[in-house]
mmCIF file of C-alpha atoms and ligand atoms in Angstrom:
data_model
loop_
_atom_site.group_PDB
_atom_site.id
_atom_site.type_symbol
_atom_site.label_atom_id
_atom_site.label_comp_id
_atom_site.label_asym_id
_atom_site.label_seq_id
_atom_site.Cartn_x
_atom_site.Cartn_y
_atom_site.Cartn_z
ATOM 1 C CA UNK A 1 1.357 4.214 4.843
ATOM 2 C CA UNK A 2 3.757 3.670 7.258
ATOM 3 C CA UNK A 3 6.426 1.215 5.408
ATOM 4 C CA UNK A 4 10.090 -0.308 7.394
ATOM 5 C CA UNK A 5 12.462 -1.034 4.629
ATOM 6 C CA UNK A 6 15.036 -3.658 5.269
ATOM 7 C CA UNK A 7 17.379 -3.949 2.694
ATOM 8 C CA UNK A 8 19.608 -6.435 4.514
ATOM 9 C CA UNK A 9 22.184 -8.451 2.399
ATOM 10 C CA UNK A 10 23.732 -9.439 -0.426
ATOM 11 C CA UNK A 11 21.551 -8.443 -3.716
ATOM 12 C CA UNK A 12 19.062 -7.372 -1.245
ATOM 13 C CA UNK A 13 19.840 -3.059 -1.092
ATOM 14 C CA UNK A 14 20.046 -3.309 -4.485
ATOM 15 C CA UNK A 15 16.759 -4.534 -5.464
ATOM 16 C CA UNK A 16 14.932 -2.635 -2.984
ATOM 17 C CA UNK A 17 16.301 0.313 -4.555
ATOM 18 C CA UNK A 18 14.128 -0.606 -7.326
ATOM 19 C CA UNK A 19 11.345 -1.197 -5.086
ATOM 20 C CA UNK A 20 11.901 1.957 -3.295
ATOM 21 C CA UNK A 21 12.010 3.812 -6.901
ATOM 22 C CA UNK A 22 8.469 2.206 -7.888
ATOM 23 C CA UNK A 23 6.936 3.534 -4.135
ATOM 24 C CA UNK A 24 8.577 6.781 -4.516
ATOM 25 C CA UNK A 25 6.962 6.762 -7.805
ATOM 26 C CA UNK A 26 3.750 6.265 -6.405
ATOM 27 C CA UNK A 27 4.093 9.387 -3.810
ATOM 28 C CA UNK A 28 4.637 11.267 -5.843
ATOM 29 C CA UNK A 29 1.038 10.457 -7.492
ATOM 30 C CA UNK A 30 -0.152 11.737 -4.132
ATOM 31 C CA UNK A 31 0.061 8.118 -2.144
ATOM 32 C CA UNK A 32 1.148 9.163 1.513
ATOM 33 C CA UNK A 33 4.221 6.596 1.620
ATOM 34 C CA UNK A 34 6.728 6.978 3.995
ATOM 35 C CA UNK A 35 9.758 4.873 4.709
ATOM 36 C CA UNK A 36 12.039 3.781 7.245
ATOM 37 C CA UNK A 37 15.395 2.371 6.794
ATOM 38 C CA UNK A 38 16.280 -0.749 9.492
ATOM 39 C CA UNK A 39 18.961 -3.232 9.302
ATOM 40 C CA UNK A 40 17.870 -7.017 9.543
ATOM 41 C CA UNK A 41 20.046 -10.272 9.391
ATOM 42 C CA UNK A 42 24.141 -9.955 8.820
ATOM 43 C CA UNK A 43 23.497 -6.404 8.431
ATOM 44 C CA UNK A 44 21.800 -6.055 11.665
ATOM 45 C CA UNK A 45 24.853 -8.207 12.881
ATOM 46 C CA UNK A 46 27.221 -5.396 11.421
ATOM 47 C CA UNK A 47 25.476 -2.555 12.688
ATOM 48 C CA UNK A 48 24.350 -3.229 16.010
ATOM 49 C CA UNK A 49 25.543 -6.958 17.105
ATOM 50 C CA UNK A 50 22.359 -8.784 16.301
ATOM 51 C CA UNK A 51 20.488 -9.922 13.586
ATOM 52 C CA UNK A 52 17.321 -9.045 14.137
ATOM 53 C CA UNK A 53 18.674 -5.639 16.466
ATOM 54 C CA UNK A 54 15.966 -3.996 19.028
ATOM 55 C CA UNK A 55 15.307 -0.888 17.060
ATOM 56 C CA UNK A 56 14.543 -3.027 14.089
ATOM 57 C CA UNK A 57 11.681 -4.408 16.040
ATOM 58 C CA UNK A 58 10.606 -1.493 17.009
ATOM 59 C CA UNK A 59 10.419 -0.077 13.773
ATOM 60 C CA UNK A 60 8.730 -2.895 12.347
ATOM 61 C CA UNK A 61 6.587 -2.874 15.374
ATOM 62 C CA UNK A 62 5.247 0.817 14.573
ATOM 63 C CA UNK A 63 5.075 0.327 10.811
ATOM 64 C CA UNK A 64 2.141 -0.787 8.857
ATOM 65 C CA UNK A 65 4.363 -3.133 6.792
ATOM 66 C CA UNK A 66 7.357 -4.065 6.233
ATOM 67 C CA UNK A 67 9.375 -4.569 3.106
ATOM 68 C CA UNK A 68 12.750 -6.694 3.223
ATOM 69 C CA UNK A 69 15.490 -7.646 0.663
ATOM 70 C CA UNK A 70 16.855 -10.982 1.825
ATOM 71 C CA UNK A 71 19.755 -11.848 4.350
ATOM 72 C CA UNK A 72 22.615 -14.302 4.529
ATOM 73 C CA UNK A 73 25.882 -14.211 3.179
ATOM 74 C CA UNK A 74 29.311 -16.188 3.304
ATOM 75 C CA UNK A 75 31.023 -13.887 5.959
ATOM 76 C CA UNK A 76 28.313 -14.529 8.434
ATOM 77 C CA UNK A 77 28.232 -18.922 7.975
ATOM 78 C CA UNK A 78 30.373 -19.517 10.651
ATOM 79 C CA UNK A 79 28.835 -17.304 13.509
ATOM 80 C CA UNK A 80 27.394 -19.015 16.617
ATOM 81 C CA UNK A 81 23.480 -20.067 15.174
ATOM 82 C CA UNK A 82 21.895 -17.156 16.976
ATOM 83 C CA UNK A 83 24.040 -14.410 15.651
ATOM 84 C CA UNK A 84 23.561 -15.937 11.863
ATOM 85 C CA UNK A 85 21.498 -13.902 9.670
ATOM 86 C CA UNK A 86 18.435 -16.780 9.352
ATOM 87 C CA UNK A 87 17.375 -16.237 12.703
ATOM 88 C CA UNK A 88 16.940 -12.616 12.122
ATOM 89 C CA UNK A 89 14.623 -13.843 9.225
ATOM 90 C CA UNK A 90 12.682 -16.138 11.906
ATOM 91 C CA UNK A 91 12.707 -14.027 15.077
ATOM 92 C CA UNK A 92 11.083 -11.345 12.809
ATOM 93 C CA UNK A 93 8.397 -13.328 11.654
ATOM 94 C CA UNK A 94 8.039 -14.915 15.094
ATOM 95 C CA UNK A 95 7.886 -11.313 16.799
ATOM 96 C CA UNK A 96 5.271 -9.560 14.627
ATOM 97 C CA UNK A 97 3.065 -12.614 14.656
ATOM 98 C CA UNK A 98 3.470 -13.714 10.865
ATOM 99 C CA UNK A 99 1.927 -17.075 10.788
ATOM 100 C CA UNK A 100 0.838 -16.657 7.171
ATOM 101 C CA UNK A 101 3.110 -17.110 4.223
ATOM 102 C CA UNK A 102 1.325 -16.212 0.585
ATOM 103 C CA UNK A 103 3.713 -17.489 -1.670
ATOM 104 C CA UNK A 104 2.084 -17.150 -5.216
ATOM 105 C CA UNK A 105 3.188 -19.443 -7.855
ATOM 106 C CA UNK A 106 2.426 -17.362 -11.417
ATOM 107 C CA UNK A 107 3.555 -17.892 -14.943
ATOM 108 C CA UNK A 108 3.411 -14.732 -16.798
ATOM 109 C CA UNK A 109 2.808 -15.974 -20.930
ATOM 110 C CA UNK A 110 5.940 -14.186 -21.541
ATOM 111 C CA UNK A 111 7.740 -16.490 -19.697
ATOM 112 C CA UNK A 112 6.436 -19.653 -20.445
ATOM 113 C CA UNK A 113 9.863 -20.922 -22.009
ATOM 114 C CA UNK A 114 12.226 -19.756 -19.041
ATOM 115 C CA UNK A 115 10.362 -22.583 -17.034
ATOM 116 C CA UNK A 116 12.501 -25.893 -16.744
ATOM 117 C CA UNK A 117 8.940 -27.702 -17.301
ATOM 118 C CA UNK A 118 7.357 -28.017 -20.821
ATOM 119 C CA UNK A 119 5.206 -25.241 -21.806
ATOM 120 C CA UNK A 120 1.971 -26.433 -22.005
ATOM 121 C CA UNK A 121 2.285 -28.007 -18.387
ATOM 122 C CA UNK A 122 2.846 -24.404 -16.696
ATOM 123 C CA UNK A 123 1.019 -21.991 -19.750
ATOM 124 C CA UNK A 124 -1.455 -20.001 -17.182
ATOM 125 C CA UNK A 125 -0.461 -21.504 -14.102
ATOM 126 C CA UNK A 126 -1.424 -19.176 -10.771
ATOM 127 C CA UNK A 127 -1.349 -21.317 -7.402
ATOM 128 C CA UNK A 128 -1.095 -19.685 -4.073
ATOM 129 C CA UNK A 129 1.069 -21.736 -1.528
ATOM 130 C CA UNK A 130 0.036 -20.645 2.218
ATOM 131 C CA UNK A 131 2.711 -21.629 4.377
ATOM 132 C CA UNK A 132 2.152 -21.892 8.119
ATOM 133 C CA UNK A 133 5.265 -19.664 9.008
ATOM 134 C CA UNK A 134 5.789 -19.252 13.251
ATOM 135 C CA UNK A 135 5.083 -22.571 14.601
ATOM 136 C CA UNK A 136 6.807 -26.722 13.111
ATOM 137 C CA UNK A 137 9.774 -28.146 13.919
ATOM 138 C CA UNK A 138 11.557 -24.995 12.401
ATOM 139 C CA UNK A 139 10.422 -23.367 16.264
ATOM 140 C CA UNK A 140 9.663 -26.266 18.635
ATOM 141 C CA UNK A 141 11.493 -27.193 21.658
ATOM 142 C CA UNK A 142 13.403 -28.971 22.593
ATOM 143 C CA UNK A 143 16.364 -29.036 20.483
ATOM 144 C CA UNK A 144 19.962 -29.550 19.826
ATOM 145 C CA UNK A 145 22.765 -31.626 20.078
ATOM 146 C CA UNK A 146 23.205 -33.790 23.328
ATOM 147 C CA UNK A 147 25.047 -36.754 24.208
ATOM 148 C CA UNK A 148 23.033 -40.137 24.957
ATOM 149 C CA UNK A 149 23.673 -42.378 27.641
ATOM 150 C CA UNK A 150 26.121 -44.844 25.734
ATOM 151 C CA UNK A 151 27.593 -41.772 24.662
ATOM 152 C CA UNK A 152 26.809 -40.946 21.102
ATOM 153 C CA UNK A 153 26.190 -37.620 20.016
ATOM 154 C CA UNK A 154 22.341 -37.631 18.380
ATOM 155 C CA UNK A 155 20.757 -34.449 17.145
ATOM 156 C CA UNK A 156 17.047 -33.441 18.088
ATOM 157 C CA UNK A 157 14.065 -31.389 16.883
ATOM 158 C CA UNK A 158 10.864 -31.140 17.943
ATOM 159 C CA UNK A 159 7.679 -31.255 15.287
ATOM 160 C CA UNK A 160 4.173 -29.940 16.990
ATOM 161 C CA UNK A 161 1.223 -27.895 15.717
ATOM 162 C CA UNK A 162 -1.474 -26.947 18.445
ATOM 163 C CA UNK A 163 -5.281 -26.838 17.733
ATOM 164 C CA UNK A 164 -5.134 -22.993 17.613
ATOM 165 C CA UNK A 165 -2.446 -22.403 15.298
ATOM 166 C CA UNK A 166 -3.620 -25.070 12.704
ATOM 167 C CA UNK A 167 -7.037 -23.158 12.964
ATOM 168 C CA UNK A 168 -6.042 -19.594 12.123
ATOM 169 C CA UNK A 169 -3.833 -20.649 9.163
ATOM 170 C CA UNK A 170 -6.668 -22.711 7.644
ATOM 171 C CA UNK A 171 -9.144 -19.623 8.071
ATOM 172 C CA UNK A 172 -6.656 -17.615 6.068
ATOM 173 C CA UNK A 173 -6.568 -20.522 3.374
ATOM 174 C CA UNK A 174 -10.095 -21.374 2.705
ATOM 175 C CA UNK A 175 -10.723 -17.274 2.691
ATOM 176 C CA UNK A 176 -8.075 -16.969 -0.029
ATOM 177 C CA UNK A 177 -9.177 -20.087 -1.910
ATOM 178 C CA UNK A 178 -12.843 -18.778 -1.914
ATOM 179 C CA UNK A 179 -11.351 -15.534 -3.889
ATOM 180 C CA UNK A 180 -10.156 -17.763 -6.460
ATOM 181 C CA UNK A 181 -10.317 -21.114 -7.471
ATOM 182 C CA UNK A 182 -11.937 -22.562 -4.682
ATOM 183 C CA UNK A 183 -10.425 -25.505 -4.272
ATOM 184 C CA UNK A 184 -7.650 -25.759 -1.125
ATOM 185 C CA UNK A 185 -5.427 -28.781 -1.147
ATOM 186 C CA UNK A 186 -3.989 -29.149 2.427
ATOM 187 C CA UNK A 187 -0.845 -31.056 2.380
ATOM 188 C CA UNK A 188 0.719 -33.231 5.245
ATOM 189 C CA UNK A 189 2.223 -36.345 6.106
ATOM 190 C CA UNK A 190 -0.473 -38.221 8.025
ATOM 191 C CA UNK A 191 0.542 -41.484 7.026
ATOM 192 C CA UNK A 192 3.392 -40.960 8.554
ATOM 193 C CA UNK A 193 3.117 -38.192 11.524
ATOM 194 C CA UNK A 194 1.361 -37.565 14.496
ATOM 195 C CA UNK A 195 1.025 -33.917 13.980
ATOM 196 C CA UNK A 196 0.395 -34.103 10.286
ATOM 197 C CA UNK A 197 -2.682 -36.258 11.491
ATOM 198 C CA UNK A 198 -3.734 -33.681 14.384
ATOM 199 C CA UNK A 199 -3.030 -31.264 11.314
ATOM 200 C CA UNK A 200 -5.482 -33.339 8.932
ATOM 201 C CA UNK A 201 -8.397 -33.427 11.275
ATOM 202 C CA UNK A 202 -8.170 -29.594 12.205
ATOM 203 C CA UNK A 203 -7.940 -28.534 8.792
ATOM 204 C CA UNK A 204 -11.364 -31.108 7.880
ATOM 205 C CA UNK A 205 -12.922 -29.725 10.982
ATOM 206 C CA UNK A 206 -12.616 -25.755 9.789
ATOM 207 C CA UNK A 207 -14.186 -26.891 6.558
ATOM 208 C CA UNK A 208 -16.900 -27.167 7.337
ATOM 209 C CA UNK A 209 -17.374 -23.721 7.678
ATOM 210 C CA UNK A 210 -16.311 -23.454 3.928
ATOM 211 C CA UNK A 211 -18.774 -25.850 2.032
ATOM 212 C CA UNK A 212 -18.270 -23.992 -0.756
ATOM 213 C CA UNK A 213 -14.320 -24.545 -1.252
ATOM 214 C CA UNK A 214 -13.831 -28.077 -2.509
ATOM 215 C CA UNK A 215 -11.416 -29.762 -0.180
ATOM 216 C CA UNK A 216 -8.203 -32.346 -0.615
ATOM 217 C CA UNK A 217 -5.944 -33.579 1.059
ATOM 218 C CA UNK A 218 -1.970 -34.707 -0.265
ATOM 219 C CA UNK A 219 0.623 -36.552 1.328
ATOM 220 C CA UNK A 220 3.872 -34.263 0.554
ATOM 221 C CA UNK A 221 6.173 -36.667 -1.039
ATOM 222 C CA UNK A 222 2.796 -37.056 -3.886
ATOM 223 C CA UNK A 223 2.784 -33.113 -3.503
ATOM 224 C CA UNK A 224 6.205 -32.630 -4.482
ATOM 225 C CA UNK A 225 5.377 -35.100 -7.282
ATOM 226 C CA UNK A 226 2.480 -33.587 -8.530
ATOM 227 C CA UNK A 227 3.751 -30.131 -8.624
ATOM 228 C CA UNK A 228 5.954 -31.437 -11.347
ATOM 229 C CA UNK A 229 3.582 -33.419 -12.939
ATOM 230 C CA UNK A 230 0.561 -31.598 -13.728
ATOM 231 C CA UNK A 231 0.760 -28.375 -11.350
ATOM 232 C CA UNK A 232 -2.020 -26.765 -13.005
ATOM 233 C CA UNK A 233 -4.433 -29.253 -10.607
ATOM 234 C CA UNK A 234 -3.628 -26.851 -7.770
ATOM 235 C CA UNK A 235 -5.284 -23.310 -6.760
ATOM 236 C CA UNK A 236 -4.011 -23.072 -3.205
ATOM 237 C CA UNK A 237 -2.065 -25.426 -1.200
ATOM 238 C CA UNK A 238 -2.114 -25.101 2.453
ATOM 239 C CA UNK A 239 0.719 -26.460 4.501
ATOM 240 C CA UNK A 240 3.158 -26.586 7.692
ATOM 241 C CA UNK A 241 5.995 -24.534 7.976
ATOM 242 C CA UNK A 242 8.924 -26.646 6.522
ATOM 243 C CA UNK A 243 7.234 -28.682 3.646
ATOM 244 C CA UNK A 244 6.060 -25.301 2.765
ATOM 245 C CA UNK A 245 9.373 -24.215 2.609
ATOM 246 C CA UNK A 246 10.747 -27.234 0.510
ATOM 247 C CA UNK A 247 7.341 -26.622 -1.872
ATOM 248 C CA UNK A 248 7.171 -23.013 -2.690
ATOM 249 C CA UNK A 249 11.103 -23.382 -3.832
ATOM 250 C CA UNK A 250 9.456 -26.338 -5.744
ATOM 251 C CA UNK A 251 6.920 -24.167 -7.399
ATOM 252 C CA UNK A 252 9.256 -21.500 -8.081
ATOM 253 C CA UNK A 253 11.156 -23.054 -10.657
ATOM 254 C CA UNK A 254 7.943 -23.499 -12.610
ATOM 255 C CA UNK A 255 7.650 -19.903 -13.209
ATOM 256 C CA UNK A 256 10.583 -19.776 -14.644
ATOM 257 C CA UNK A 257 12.942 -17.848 -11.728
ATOM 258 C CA UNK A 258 12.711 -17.494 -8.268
ATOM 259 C CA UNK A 259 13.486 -14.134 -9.531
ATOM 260 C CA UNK A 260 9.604 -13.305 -10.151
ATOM 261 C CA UNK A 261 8.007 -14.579 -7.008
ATOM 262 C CA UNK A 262 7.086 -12.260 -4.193
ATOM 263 C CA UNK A 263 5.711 -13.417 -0.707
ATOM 264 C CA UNK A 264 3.287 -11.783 2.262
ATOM 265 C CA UNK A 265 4.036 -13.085 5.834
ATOM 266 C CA UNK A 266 0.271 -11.781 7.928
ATOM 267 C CA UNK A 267 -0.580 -11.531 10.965
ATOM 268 C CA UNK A 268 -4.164 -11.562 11.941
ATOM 269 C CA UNK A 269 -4.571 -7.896 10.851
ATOM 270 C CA UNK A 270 -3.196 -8.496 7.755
ATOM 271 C CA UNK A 271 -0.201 -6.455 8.862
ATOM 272 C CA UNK A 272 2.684 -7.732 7.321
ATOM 273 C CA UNK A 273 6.334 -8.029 6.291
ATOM 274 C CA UNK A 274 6.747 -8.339 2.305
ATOM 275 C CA UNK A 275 9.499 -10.310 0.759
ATOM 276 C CA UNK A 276 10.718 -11.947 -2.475
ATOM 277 C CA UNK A 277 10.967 -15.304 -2.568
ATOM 278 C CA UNK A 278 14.496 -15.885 -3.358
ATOM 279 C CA UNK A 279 17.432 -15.210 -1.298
ATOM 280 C CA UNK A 280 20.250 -12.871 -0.794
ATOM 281 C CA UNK A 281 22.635 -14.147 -3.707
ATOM 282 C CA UNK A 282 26.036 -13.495 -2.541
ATOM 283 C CA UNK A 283 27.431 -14.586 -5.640
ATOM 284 C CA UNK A 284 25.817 -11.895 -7.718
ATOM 285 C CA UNK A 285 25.809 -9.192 -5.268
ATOM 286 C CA UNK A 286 26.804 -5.529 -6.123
ATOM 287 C CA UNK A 287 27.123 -6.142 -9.962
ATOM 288 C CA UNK A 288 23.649 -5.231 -11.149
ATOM 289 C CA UNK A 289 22.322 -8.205 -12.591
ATOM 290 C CA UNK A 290 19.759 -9.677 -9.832
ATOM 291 C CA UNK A 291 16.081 -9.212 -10.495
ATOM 292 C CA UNK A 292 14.443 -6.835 -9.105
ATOM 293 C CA UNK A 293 10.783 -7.993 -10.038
ATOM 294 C CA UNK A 294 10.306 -10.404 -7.064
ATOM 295 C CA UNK A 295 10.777 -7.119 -4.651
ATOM 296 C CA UNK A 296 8.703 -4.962 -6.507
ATOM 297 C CA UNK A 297 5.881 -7.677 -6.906
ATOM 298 C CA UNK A 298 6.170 -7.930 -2.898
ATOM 299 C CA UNK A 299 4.982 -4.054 -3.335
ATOM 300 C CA UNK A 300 2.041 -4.979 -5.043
ATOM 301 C CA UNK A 301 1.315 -7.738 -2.640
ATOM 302 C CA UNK A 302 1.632 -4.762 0.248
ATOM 303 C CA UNK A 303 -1.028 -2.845 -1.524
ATOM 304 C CA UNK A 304 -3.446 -5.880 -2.132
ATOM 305 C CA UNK A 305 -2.770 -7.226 1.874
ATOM 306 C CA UNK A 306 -1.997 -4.702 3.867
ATOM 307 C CA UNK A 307 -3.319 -1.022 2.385
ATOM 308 C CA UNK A 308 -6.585 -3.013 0.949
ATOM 309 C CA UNK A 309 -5.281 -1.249 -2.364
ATOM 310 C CA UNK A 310 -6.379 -3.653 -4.990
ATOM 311 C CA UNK A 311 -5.936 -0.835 -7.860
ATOM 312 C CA UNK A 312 -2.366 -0.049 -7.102
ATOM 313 C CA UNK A 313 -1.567 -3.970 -6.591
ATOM 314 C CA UNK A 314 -2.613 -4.480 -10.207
ATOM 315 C CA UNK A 315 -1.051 -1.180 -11.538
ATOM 316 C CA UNK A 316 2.002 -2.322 -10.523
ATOM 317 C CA UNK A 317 1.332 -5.744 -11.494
ATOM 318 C CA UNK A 318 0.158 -4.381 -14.664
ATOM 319 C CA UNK A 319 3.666 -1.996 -14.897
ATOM 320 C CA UNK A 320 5.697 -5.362 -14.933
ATOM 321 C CA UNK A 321 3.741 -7.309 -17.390
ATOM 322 C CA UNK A 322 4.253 -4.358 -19.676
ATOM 323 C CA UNK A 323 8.009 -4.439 -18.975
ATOM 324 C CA UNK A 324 8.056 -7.911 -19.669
ATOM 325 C CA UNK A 325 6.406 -7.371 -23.148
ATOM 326 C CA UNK A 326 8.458 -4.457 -24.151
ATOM 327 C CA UNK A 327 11.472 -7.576 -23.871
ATOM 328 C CA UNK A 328 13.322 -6.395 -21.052
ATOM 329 C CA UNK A 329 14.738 -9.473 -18.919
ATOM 330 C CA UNK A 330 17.252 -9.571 -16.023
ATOM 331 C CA UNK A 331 19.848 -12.315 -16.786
ATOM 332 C CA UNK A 332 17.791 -14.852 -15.178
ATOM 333 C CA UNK A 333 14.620 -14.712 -17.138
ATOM 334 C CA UNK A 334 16.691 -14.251 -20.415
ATOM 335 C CA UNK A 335 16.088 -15.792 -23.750
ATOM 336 C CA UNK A 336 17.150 -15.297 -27.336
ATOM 337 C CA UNK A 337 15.041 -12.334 -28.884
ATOM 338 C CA UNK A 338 14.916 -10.526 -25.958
ATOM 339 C CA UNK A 339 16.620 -7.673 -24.403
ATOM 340 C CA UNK A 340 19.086 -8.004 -21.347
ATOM 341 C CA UNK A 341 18.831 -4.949 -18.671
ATOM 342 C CA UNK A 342 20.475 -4.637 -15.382
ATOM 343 C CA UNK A 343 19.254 -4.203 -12.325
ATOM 344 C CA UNK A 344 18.874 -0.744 -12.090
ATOM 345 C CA UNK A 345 17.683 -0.421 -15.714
ATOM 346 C CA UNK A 346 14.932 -2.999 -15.229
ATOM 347 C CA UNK A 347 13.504 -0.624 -11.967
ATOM 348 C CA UNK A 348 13.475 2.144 -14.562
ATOM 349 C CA UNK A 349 11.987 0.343 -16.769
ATOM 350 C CA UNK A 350 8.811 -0.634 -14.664
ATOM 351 C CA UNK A 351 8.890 3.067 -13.279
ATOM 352 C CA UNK A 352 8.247 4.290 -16.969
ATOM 353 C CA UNK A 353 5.375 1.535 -17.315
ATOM 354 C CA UNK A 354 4.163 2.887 -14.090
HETATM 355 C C1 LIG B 401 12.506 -19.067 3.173
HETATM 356 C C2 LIG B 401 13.940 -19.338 3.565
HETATM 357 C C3 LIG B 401 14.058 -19.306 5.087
HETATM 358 C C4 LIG B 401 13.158 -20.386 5.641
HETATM 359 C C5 LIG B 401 15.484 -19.450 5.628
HETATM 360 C C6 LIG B 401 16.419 -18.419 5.035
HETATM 361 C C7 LIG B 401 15.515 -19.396 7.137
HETATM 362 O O1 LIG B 401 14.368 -20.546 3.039
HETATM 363 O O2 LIG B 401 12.006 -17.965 3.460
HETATM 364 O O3 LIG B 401 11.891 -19.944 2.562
HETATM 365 O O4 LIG B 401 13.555 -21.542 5.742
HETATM 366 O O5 LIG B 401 12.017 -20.065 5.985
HETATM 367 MG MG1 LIG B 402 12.965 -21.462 1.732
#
């Protein structure tokens, strides 16, 4: 298990050293892990002049997976766009082919209350956003800034989806809703756009290859709406790349922290890079209060995805639900009656469940 670790920046080398402690945890139980340090984002910028720097790619080119901290930070925001840390993020995903964001939306009982929604609306809630992730307006061309020809300045992006990439995203979302709920709610805006209604008839088109997944379809604005409402009416949402991005930050908050939610970006081998949810926190960074559970949840999610290691997924899984009953909450999660642990401590702490 050949596994690229990419701390990058801010919180992010300190909550893959918890990640890090749970896999070294696991070699030592005889699992053949072996890791790779790479720099990725403003820490590839630092070290090597580049976000996403060549020997990164080539490292996460010859891994089986990849597991990354998060990137950005204040001393990189005013760097020309293509030396800012994001586009390390993107050119990654674009470069290994990761078209398929799992972004699982969980509430764990012990958490019910740390949710900003009431608790009966989120008690048991466990929907799976799939996020189209390489194609959208957040990589078509053309784009930019450009003068018109009564000169004003207008700025420009490009939406598209093609037949092919709508396709192989579906596959991956009617396959994962077929594991669990089955139902797949495909979200767009078809009343609206021309490739949310391309989108729309692909999606209806694929299935019917999946009679046995019950399928919807949502405008986004209702999505958004609904996710607040009554969330517990969704098992997996399957969407383009930015209202994707705008929803899984939306479910997030109904679990109570981005702090807790881990992602998998596939390619069609199911190799992929594993990240948490949330970003790189500046604000918090080097003082040992971030959380490290999103990381090592995007552990477990390596083991499920990539290594076909259902059993280890769920130990670990199973590691911080035990942590989480024994009271032991990073500043985020916190609530009265319960028992606040750093950073570090928190690692330990679902190392000993382990
Ligand atoms: C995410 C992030 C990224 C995105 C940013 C950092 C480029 O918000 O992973 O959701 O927009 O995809
Ligand atoms: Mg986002």
């Amino acid at each position: 298990m050949k596994i690229a670790v990419l701390p990058g920046d801010g919180i992010g080398p300190e909550i893959i050293a918890q990640a890090v402690k749970v896999m070294n945890a696991l070699r030592s139980d005889g699992f053949p892990i072996e890791l790779e340090y790479g720099h990725l984002g403003g820490a590839g910028y630092d070290a090597a002049g580049d976000p996403f720097p060549a020997a990164t790619e080539q490292l996460s080119k010859e891994s089986d997976a990849v597991l990354l901290g998060a990137v950005g930070g204040y001393q990189y925001d005013n760097l020309p766009r293509p030396m800012r840390p994001e586009q390390g993020l993107l050119r990654i995903r674009k470069g290994l082919g990761l078209f398929a964001n799992l972004r699982p939306a969980m509430v764990y009982p012990e958490l019910v209350n740390a949710s900003s929604l009431k608790p009966e609306l989120v008690a048991g809630l466990n929907i799976m956003i799939l996020r189209e992730l390489t194609g959208d307006i957040y990589f078509g061309q053309p784009r930019g800034i450009r003068t018109l020809e009564n000169g004003e300045r207008q700025g420009f992006d490009t939406m598209h989806y093609s037949e092919s990439e709508i396709r192989r995203v579906a596959h991956v979302g009617f396959k994962a809703a077929l594991k669990r709920g089955k139902k797949l709610c495909s979200v767009d805006k078809a009343n609206v756009l021309d490739t949310s209604m391309f989108w729309r008839e692909i999606v209806s088109d694929v299935a019917k290859e999946y009679p046995q997944v019950e399928l919807s379809h949502m405008y986004v604005d209702n999505a958004a709406m609904q996710l607040v409402r009554a969330p517990k009416q969704f098992d997996v949402i399957l969407t383009g790349n930015i209202f994707g991005d705008i929803l899984s930050d939306e479910a997030s908050m109904l679990t109570g922290s981005i702090g807790m939610l881990p992602s998998a970006s596939l390619d069609s081998n199911n190799k992929g890079l594993y990240e948490p949810c949330h970003g790189s926190a500046p604000d918090i960074a080097g003082k040992d209060i971030a959380n490290p559970l999103a990381t090592i949840l995007s552990v477990a999610m390596m083991m499920r995805y990539t290594f076909e290691r259902e059993d280890v997924a769920q130990r670990i899984e199973t590691a911080v639900r035990k942590t989480l009953q024994n009271g032991l909450r990073t500043g985020d999660i916190y609530e009265a009656g319960t028992q606040k642990v750093g950073c570090a401590a928190m690692g330990d702490a679902v190392v000993a469940s382990l």
